[in-house]
mmCIF file of C-alpha atoms in Angstrom:
data_model
loop_
_atom_site.group_PDB
_atom_site.id
_atom_site.type_symbol
_atom_site.label_atom_id
_atom_site.label_comp_id
_atom_site.label_asym_id
_atom_site.label_seq_id
_atom_site.Cartn_x
_atom_site.Cartn_y
_atom_site.Cartn_z
ATOM 1 C CA MET A 1 41.933 66.154 -27.590
ATOM 2 C CA GLN A 2 43.432 68.992 -29.596
ATOM 3 C CA VAL A 3 43.570 67.681 -33.140
ATOM 4 C CA SER A 4 43.965 70.093 -35.990
ATOM 5 C CA SER A 5 44.430 70.290 -39.729
ATOM 6 C CA ASP A 6 45.082 73.179 -42.039
ATOM 7 C CA GLU A 7 42.469 71.952 -44.487
ATOM 8 C CA TYR A 8 40.086 69.448 -43.010
ATOM 9 C CA GLU A 9 37.642 68.784 -40.256
ATOM 10 C CA PHE A 10 36.149 65.313 -40.227
ATOM 11 C CA ARG A 11 32.909 64.014 -38.803
ATOM 12 C CA GLY A 12 30.971 60.854 -39.421
ATOM 13 C CA GLY A 13 27.987 58.825 -38.355
ATOM 14 C CA TYR A 14 26.718 59.738 -34.881
ATOM 15 C CA GLU A 15 28.984 62.765 -34.563
ATOM 16 C CA PHE A 16 27.456 64.246 -37.691
ATOM 17 C CA GLU A 17 23.922 63.625 -36.460
ATOM 18 C CA LYS A 18 24.659 65.026 -33.020
ATOM 19 C CA ILE A 19 26.113 68.241 -34.381
ATOM 20 C CA TYR A 20 23.444 68.972 -36.944
ATOM 21 C CA GLU A 21 20.225 67.593 -35.519
ATOM 22 C CA GLU A 22 18.988 71.091 -34.606
ATOM 23 C CA GLU A 23 19.406 72.176 -38.217
ATOM 24 C CA LEU A 24 17.800 68.969 -39.459
ATOM 25 C CA PRO A 25 14.921 68.174 -37.069
ATOM 26 C CA GLU A 26 13.787 65.272 -39.249
ATOM 27 C CA VAL A 27 17.064 63.407 -38.676
ATOM 28 C CA ARG A 28 16.536 60.049 -37.014
ATOM 29 C CA ARG A 29 19.157 58.478 -34.798
ATOM 30 C CA GLY A 30 21.419 56.419 -37.040
ATOM 31 C CA ASP A 31 20.804 58.471 -40.189
ATOM 32 C CA VAL A 32 23.883 60.011 -41.811
ATOM 33 C CA TYR A 33 23.677 63.306 -43.666
ATOM 34 C CA ALA A 34 26.218 65.389 -45.542
ATOM 35 C CA CYS A 35 26.259 68.818 -47.143
ATOM 36 C CA PHE A 36 26.636 68.425 -50.899
ATOM 37 C CA ASP A 37 27.351 71.026 -53.538
ATOM 38 C CA ARG A 38 24.402 71.057 -55.963
ATOM 39 C CA GLY A 39 25.148 73.387 -58.857
ATOM 40 C CA GLY A 40 26.972 75.858 -56.657
ATOM 41 C CA GLU A 41 24.443 75.696 -53.803
ATOM 42 C CA SER A 42 24.789 73.681 -50.620
ATOM 43 C CA GLU A 43 22.142 71.084 -49.861
ATOM 44 C CA TRP A 44 21.845 68.602 -46.993
ATOM 45 C CA SER A 45 21.079 65.068 -48.154
ATOM 46 C CA GLU A 46 20.999 61.652 -46.557
ATOM 47 C CA ILE A 47 23.930 59.404 -47.417
ATOM 48 C CA PRO A 48 22.470 56.423 -49.295
ATOM 49 C CA TRP A 49 24.849 53.846 -47.839
ATOM 50 C CA ARG A 50 24.419 52.264 -44.448
ATOM 51 C CA ASP A 51 28.158 52.282 -43.813
ATOM 52 C CA SER A 52 29.890 55.483 -44.862
ATOM 53 C CA LEU A 53 32.516 57.876 -43.613
ATOM 54 C CA VAL A 54 31.616 61.535 -44.086
ATOM 55 C CA THR A 55 33.959 64.522 -43.795
ATOM 56 C CA GLY A 56 32.997 67.979 -42.608
ATOM 57 C CA ASP A 57 33.172 69.371 -46.145
ATOM 58 C CA GLY A 58 30.727 66.826 -47.503
ATOM 59 C CA ARG A 59 32.983 64.174 -49.034
ATOM 60 C CA VAL A 60 32.122 60.520 -48.584
ATOM 61 C CA ALA A 61 34.624 57.702 -48.175
ATOM 62 C CA GLY A 62 33.953 54.086 -47.363
ATOM 63 C CA ASP A 63 30.879 53.693 -49.570
ATOM 64 C CA VAL A 64 31.190 49.929 -49.631
ATOM 65 C CA SER A 65 29.073 46.854 -49.084
ATOM 66 C CA ALA A 66 26.634 47.258 -46.190
ATOM 67 C CA SER A 67 27.064 43.592 -45.221
ATOM 68 C CA ASP A 68 29.039 42.909 -42.052
ATOM 69 C CA ASP A 69 30.297 39.733 -43.743
ATOM 70 C CA PHE A 70 32.393 41.744 -46.171
ATOM 71 C CA TYR A 71 33.540 45.069 -44.776
ATOM 72 C CA SER A 72 33.194 47.181 -41.682
ATOM 73 C CA VAL A 73 33.643 50.935 -42.054
ATOM 74 C CA ILE A 74 35.680 52.384 -39.198
ATOM 75 C CA GLN A 75 35.089 56.053 -38.439
ATOM 76 C CA TYR A 76 38.286 58.077 -38.091
ATOM 77 C CA GLY A 77 36.799 59.955 -35.156
ATOM 78 C CA ASP A 78 36.218 56.702 -33.266
ATOM 79 C CA VAL A 79 39.874 55.735 -33.672
ATOM 80 C CA LEU A 80 41.201 59.075 -32.445
ATOM 81 C CA GLU A 81 38.715 59.187 -29.602
ATOM 82 C CA ALA A 82 39.952 55.783 -28.348
ATOM 83 C CA VAL A 83 43.600 56.917 -28.485
ATOM 84 C CA HIS A 84 42.711 60.129 -26.663
ATOM 85 C CA ARG A 85 40.710 58.313 -23.998
ATOM 86 C CA GLU A 86 43.564 55.964 -23.119
ATOM 87 C CA MET A 87 46.124 58.761 -23.032
ATOM 88 C CA GLY A 88 43.909 60.638 -20.626
ATOM 89 C CA ASP A 89 43.501 57.535 -18.469
ATOM 90 C CA GLN A 90 47.293 57.180 -18.408
ATOM 91 C CA GLY A 91 47.717 60.761 -17.211
ATOM 92 C CA VAL A 92 49.391 62.240 -20.298
ATOM 93 C CA GLU A 93 48.239 65.161 -22.438
ATOM 94 C CA PRO A 94 47.830 64.364 -26.156
ATOM 95 C CA TYR A 95 48.518 66.774 -28.994
ATOM 96 C CA GLY A 96 48.905 66.326 -32.720
ATOM 97 C CA THR A 97 47.560 66.911 -36.202
ATOM 98 C CA VAL A 98 45.246 65.139 -38.618
ATOM 99 C CA SER A 99 45.566 65.004 -42.393
ATOM 100 C CA LEU A 100 43.296 63.432 -44.996
ATOM 101 C CA SER A 101 44.044 62.426 -48.547
ATOM 102 C CA GLY A 102 42.265 64.361 -51.295
ATOM 103 C CA SER A 103 39.568 61.697 -51.562
ATOM 104 C CA ALA A 104 39.315 61.267 -47.759
ATOM 105 C CA HIS A 105 40.060 57.563 -48.177
ATOM 106 C CA ARG A 106 43.172 57.824 -46.009
ATOM 107 C CA MET A 107 43.835 59.491 -42.659
ATOM 108 C CA GLU A 108 47.168 60.062 -40.913
ATOM 109 C CA ALA A 109 47.447 61.384 -37.355
ATOM 110 C CA PRO A 110 50.659 61.514 -35.313
ATOM 111 C CA VAL A 111 49.399 61.920 -31.736
ATOM 112 C CA TYR A 112 52.167 62.767 -29.265
ATOM 113 C CA MET A 113 52.124 62.884 -25.473
ATOM 114 C CA SER A 114 53.500 65.606 -23.225
ATOM 115 C CA GLY A 115 54.633 64.646 -19.749
ATOM 116 C CA ASP A 116 57.654 63.129 -18.056
ATOM 117 C CA GLN A 117 56.485 59.545 -18.419
ATOM 118 C CA ALA A 118 56.299 59.963 -22.200
ATOM 119 C CA ARG A 119 59.642 61.741 -22.633
ATOM 120 C CA VAL A 120 63.016 60.340 -23.703
ATOM 121 C CA GLU A 121 66.278 62.284 -23.644
ATOM 122 C CA ILE A 122 69.091 61.358 -26.037
ATOM 123 C CA GLY A 123 72.139 63.351 -25.047
ATOM 124 C CA GLU A 124 71.987 66.692 -23.350
ATOM 125 C CA GLY A 125 69.011 68.752 -24.472
ATOM 126 C CA ASP A 126 67.887 66.355 -27.211
ATOM 127 C CA ARG A 127 64.436 65.350 -25.973
ATOM 128 C CA LEU A 128 61.662 63.341 -27.604
ATOM 129 C CA ASN A 129 57.988 63.173 -26.763
ATOM 130 C CA MET A 130 56.688 59.675 -27.400
ATOM 131 C CA GLY A 131 53.422 59.108 -29.225
ATOM 132 C CA VAL A 132 51.323 56.908 -31.465
ATOM 133 C CA LYS A 133 51.230 57.307 -35.236
ATOM 134 C CA VAL A 134 47.670 56.433 -36.270
ATOM 135 C CA SER A 135 46.845 55.521 -39.868
ATOM 136 C CA ALA A 136 43.450 54.476 -41.175
ATOM 137 C CA GLY A 137 41.788 54.270 -44.535
ATOM 138 C CA HIS A 138 39.158 52.951 -46.868
ATOM 139 C CA SER A 139 41.164 52.103 -49.964
ATOM 140 C CA GLY A 140 39.919 48.532 -50.200
ATOM 141 C CA HIS A 141 42.736 46.974 -48.169
ATOM 142 C CA MET A 142 43.999 49.429 -45.573
ATOM 143 C CA GLY A 143 42.635 49.020 -42.060
ATOM 144 C CA VAL A 144 43.772 50.810 -38.907
ATOM 145 C CA HIS A 145 47.447 50.909 -37.939
ATOM 146 C CA TYR A 146 49.128 52.071 -34.733
ATOM 147 C CA ASN A 147 52.887 52.620 -34.814
ATOM 148 C CA LEU A 148 55.403 53.926 -32.334
ATOM 149 C CA GLY A 149 55.950 57.626 -32.932
ATOM 150 C CA ALA A 150 57.994 60.399 -31.360
ATOM 151 C CA GLU A 151 58.521 64.109 -31.863
ATOM 152 C CA ARG A 152 61.981 65.527 -31.466
ATOM 153 C CA LEU A 153 61.412 68.735 -29.549
ATOM 154 C CA VAL A 154 64.585 70.555 -30.555
ATOM 155 C CA CYS A 155 63.489 70.823 -34.195
ATOM 156 C CA ARG A 156 59.970 69.311 -34.337
ATOM 157 C CA ASN A 157 61.040 66.319 -36.401
ATOM 158 C CA GLY A 158 58.487 63.520 -36.476
ATOM 159 C CA MET A 159 59.908 60.043 -35.869
ATOM 160 C CA THR A 160 58.047 56.847 -36.735
ATOM 161 C CA ARG A 161 58.562 53.101 -37.172
ATOM 162 C CA PHE A 162 62.087 53.090 -35.724
ATOM 163 C CA VAL A 163 61.173 50.158 -33.455
ATOM 164 C CA SER A 164 59.140 48.079 -35.868
ATOM 165 C CA ASP A 165 57.649 45.535 -33.487
ATOM 166 C CA LEU A 166 55.828 48.288 -31.564
ATOM 167 C CA HIS A 167 53.017 48.056 -34.081
ATOM 168 C CA LEU A 168 49.370 46.967 -33.966
ATOM 169 C CA ASP A 169 46.693 46.847 -36.628
ATOM 170 C CA GLN A 170 43.215 45.629 -37.444
ATOM 171 C CA SER A 171 41.433 44.975 -40.726
ATOM 172 C CA HIS A 172 38.015 46.008 -41.958
ATOM 173 C CA GLY A 173 36.823 42.434 -41.616
ATOM 174 C CA GLU A 174 35.730 43.165 -38.048
ATOM 175 C CA ARG A 175 34.108 45.984 -36.155
ATOM 176 C CA PHE A 176 36.361 48.653 -34.664
ATOM 177 C CA GLN A 177 38.322 47.375 -31.657
ATOM 178 C CA PRO A 178 39.133 50.248 -29.288
ATOM 179 C CA GLY A 179 41.141 47.841 -27.147
ATOM 180 C CA LEU A 180 43.909 47.855 -29.760
ATOM 181 C CA ALA A 181 44.170 51.645 -29.450
ATOM 182 C CA TYR A 182 44.429 51.292 -25.670
ATOM 183 C CA GLU A 183 47.088 48.607 -26.037
ATOM 184 C CA ALA A 184 49.085 50.769 -28.474
ATOM 185 C CA VAL A 185 49.176 53.711 -26.066
ATOM 186 C CA ARG A 186 50.183 51.520 -23.128
ATOM 187 C CA GLY A 187 52.806 49.795 -25.260
ATOM 188 C CA VAL A 188 54.438 53.079 -26.229
ATOM 189 C CA LEU A 189 54.427 54.403 -22.671
ATOM 190 C CA GLY A 190 55.943 51.159 -21.429
ATOM 191 C CA SER A 191 58.787 51.266 -23.950
ATOM 192 C CA THR A 192 60.574 54.527 -23.115
ATOM 193 C CA ASP A 193 63.638 52.749 -21.683
ATOM 194 C CA ARG A 194 63.832 50.489 -24.711
ATOM 195 C CA VAL A 195 63.551 53.408 -27.134
ATOM 196 C CA GLU A 196 66.220 55.365 -25.290
ATOM 197 C CA GLU A 197 68.586 52.389 -25.379
ATOM 198 C CA ARG A 198 67.992 51.874 -29.134
ATOM 199 C CA LEU A 199 68.680 55.506 -29.968
ATOM 200 C CA GLU A 200 71.768 55.681 -27.734
ATOM 201 C CA ARG A 201 73.231 52.719 -29.625
ATOM 202 C CA ALA A 202 72.379 54.397 -32.932
ATOM 203 C CA ARG A 203 74.434 57.415 -31.814
ATOM 204 C CA LYS A 204 77.489 55.156 -31.541
ATOM 205 C CA ARG A 205 77.196 53.497 -34.961
ATOM 206 C CA GLU A 206 78.961 55.667 -37.511
ATOM 207 C CA LEU A 207 79.261 55.913 -41.272
ATOM 208 C CA LEU A 208 82.530 56.623 -43.033
ATOM 209 C CA ASN A 209 81.999 60.345 -43.602
ATOM 210 C CA LEU A 210 79.448 62.946 -44.649
ATOM 211 C CA ASP A 211 79.693 61.913 -48.311
ATOM 212 C CA GLU A 212 78.621 58.382 -47.474
ATOM 213 C CA ALA A 213 75.726 59.719 -45.396
ATOM 214 C CA ARG A 214 74.694 61.937 -48.296
ATOM 215 C CA LEU A 215 74.807 59.022 -50.723
ATOM 216 C CA LEU A 216 72.741 56.905 -48.350
ATOM 217 C CA LEU A 217 69.970 59.509 -48.024
ATOM 218 C CA HIS A 218 69.718 59.793 -51.791
ATOM 219 C CA ASP A 219 69.664 56.023 -52.138
ATOM 220 C CA ILE A 220 66.676 55.592 -49.802
ATOM 221 C CA GLY A 221 64.668 58.188 -51.725
ATOM 222 C CA VAL A 222 64.878 61.299 -49.573
ATOM 223 C CA ASP A 223 65.746 63.319 -52.677
ATOM 224 C CA ARG A 224 62.366 62.449 -54.194
ATOM 225 C CA VAL A 225 60.439 64.584 -51.720
ATOM 226 C CA ALA A 226 62.940 67.443 -51.355
ATOM 227 C CA GLU A 227 62.234 70.695 -53.141
ATOM 228 C CA ASN A 228 65.917 71.107 -53.984
ATOM 229 C CA SER A 229 67.404 67.673 -53.419
ATOM 230 C CA GLU A 230 71.141 68.436 -53.475
ATOM 231 C CA ALA A 231 70.966 71.550 -51.325
ATOM 232 C CA ASP A 232 68.255 70.301 -48.954
ATOM 233 C CA ILE A 233 69.980 67.019 -48.124
ATOM 234 C CA MET A 234 73.293 68.749 -47.486
ATOM 235 C CA ASN A 235 71.649 71.461 -45.388
ATOM 236 C CA ALA A 236 69.899 68.810 -43.303
ATOM 237 C CA LEU A 237 73.174 66.944 -42.755
ATOM 238 C CA PHE A 238 74.987 70.149 -41.758
ATOM 239 C CA GLU A 239 72.219 70.853 -39.235
ATOM 240 C CA GLU A 240 72.219 67.383 -37.685
ATOM 241 C CA VAL A 241 75.743 65.971 -37.958
ATOM 242 C CA GLU A 242 78.250 67.043 -35.332
ATOM 243 C CA SER A 243 81.387 65.524 -36.939
ATOM 244 C CA ARG A 244 81.609 65.301 -40.721
ATOM 245 C CA GLU A 245 84.094 62.428 -40.392
ATOM 246 C CA SER A 246 81.830 60.286 -38.219
ATOM 247 C CA PRO A 247 78.093 60.860 -38.828
ATOM 248 C CA SER A 248 76.051 58.477 -36.697
ATOM 249 C CA LEU A 249 72.996 56.525 -37.823
ATOM 250 C CA TYR A 250 70.934 58.591 -35.394
ATOM 251 C CA GLU A 251 72.163 61.866 -36.934
ATOM 252 C CA VAL A 252 71.586 60.666 -40.494
ATOM 253 C CA TYR A 253 68.101 59.464 -39.540
ATOM 254 C CA GLN A 254 67.330 62.901 -38.143
ATOM 255 C CA ALA A 255 68.682 64.556 -41.297
ATOM 256 C CA GLY A 256 66.316 62.398 -43.369
ATOM 257 C CA THR A 257 63.302 63.259 -41.237
ATOM 258 C CA ARG A 258 64.299 66.933 -41.302
ATOM 259 C CA VAL A 259 64.053 66.913 -45.098
ATOM 260 C CA VAL A 260 60.600 65.269 -44.984
ATOM 261 C CA ASP A 261 59.293 67.551 -42.243
ATOM 262 C CA HIS A 262 60.853 70.873 -43.187
ATOM 263 C CA TYR A 263 62.195 70.809 -46.758
ATOM 264 C CA ALA A 264 59.656 68.654 -48.597
ATOM 265 C CA ASP A 265 58.256 69.901 -51.881
ATOM 266 C CA SER A 266 54.749 71.185 -51.210
ATOM 267 C CA GLY A 267 53.574 69.309 -54.291
ATOM 268 C CA SER A 268 54.693 65.873 -53.123
ATOM 269 C CA PRO A 269 51.734 63.728 -51.978
ATOM 270 C CA GLY A 270 51.429 62.958 -48.270
ATOM 271 C CA HIS A 271 51.402 59.203 -48.814
ATOM 272 C CA PHE A 272 54.646 59.483 -50.801
ATOM 273 C CA GLN A 273 56.269 61.365 -47.932
ATOM 274 C CA GLU A 274 55.146 58.596 -45.583
ATOM 275 C CA THR A 275 56.823 56.001 -47.820
ATOM 276 C CA VAL A 276 60.077 57.951 -47.692
ATOM 277 C CA ARG A 277 59.743 58.308 -43.920
ATOM 278 C CA ASP A 278 59.427 54.523 -43.689
ATOM 279 C CA ASN A 279 62.591 54.171 -45.798
ATOM 280 C CA VAL A 280 64.438 56.523 -43.469
ATOM 281 C CA ALA A 281 63.251 54.465 -40.484
ATOM 282 C CA ARG A 282 65.255 51.511 -41.798
ATOM 283 C CA LEU A 283 68.380 53.397 -40.745
ATOM 284 C CA LEU A 284 67.345 52.521 -37.188
ATOM 285 C CA ASP A 285 65.402 49.311 -37.655
ATOM 286 C CA VAL A 286 65.846 46.350 -40.002
ATOM 287 C CA ASP A 287 63.777 43.319 -39.059
ATOM 288 C CA GLY A 288 63.596 44.567 -35.488
ATOM 289 C CA GLU A 289 67.331 45.199 -35.123
ATOM 290 C CA LEU A 290 69.596 48.232 -35.350
ATOM 291 C CA PRO A 291 71.578 47.866 -38.606
ATOM 292 C CA ASP A 292 75.359 47.667 -38.747
ATOM 293 C CA SER A 293 76.610 51.033 -40.025
ATOM 294 C CA ASP A 294 79.686 49.578 -41.770
ATOM 295 C CA GLU A 295 77.599 47.052 -43.659
ATOM 296 C CA LEU A 296 75.057 49.724 -44.553
ATOM 297 C CA GLY A 297 77.679 52.140 -45.878
ATOM 298 C CA ARG A 298 79.600 49.491 -47.783
ATOM 299 C CA SER A 299 76.388 48.177 -49.356
ATOM 300 C CA VAL A 300 75.220 51.525 -50.708
ATOM 301 C CA VAL A 301 78.676 52.293 -52.183
ATOM 302 C CA GLU A 302 78.868 48.865 -53.803
ATOM 303 C CA ASN A 303 75.349 49.114 -55.217
ATOM 304 C CA ARG A 304 76.023 52.506 -56.760
ATOM 305 C CA LEU A 305 79.304 51.310 -58.281
ATOM 306 C CA ASN A 306 77.470 48.394 -59.887
ATOM 307 C CA TYR A 307 74.771 50.760 -61.152
ATOM 308 C CA PHE A 308 77.298 52.984 -62.958
ATOM 309 C CA VAL A 309 79.025 49.946 -64.483
ATOM 310 C CA GLU A 310 75.753 48.422 -65.717
ATOM 311 C CA GLU A 311 74.234 51.645 -67.051
ATOM 312 C CA GLY A 312 77.409 53.164 -68.479
ATOM 313 C CA GLU A 313 76.807 56.496 -70.189
ATOM 314 C CA ASP A 314 73.085 56.268 -69.435
ATOM 315 C CA ALA A 315 73.639 56.293 -65.660
ATOM 316 C CA GLU A 316 72.024 59.212 -63.862
ATOM 317 C CA PRO A 317 73.942 60.415 -60.789
ATOM 318 C CA TYR A 318 72.134 61.407 -57.624
ATOM 319 C CA PHE A 319 74.118 64.641 -57.460
ATOM 320 C CA SER A 320 76.641 66.456 -59.625
ATOM 321 C CA ALA A 321 79.815 65.145 -57.971
ATOM 322 C CA GLU A 322 78.656 61.596 -57.302
ATOM 323 C CA ARG A 323 81.155 59.845 -59.576
ATOM 324 C CA GLU A 324 84.114 61.548 -57.887
ATOM 325 C CA THR A 325 82.575 60.887 -54.464
ATOM 326 C CA LEU A 326 82.116 57.203 -55.284
ATOM 327 C CA ARG A 327 85.729 56.790 -56.357
ATOM 328 C CA ASP A 328 86.923 58.114 -53.018
ATOM 329 C CA LEU A 329 84.455 56.060 -50.998
ATOM 330 C CA ALA A 330 85.228 52.894 -52.960
ATOM 331 C CA GLU A 331 88.920 53.309 -52.228
ATOM 332 C CA ARG A 332 88.301 53.861 -48.523
ATOM 333 C CA ARG A 333 85.917 50.869 -48.379
ATOM 334 C CA GLY A 334 88.412 48.651 -50.213
ATOM 335 C CA LEU A 335 86.138 48.290 -53.241
ATOM 336 C CA ALA A 336 88.303 50.051 -55.835
#
């Protein structure tokens, strides 16, 4: 499996021992070692916890109770290996990236699949490679999560959680279950027709105009990750929306993911970007259903009108011309 990261390589448990046993001949099977920085010098030391997750640069996550009754540490490598194994068994080629939080207590890995059986085409030339978005962590409550994912090939946008019931997870209360990873891969591969049908319907559900789409993206928090929120959201909409008088939910969803994937502020934390991506996904999935675009547009206009009334002079607009935009939208929605 080709998994890469600009910053991190992760190893843990048996993998660590296997790789370094020649350098550490005294290592016994089952021991876990890491390279620690001791006053500016590197030193190999045994990890003092029975259950730990160790990264390639010597950080330790998952240093929790060693009792199986309380918590089971799940190695990130084991999770990705299970996903890779099932994809190989299904005859598709996996590719993707891995990212770790600064403390290594959280891992995110969108793993996509190349091959005809994993591909969906939405309109001419707009193709998606299906995949599995893997999340795992040791933050005290986060286990392992598998979500439907897809990569839009025309612009490398990452799509996740847009069919919410294609989701599996396990907690740390039990040992790692590779069968869930296998089931997730098979579930995604078996849902290509369903995904295509959902996205085709989203292309036919339209908002009032580009201004309403812009307001909606601000309202779900896309501006919070953008480096230049006003310009970036409008640029994304211009790139994705074919008709400014009838932007579809699918186009607005893609504009939101474009901001997260291509225009995000480099200083915004990865977990915050994932939260915004989940918000954007609600443009295509609310409680398992595709939302009604008229209800969605009307709701965001009405909510913003109420906000300006309640806050008065203290109200902070999303963008410089929002008040004028709202007046026009309210009139067209029959809310004026």
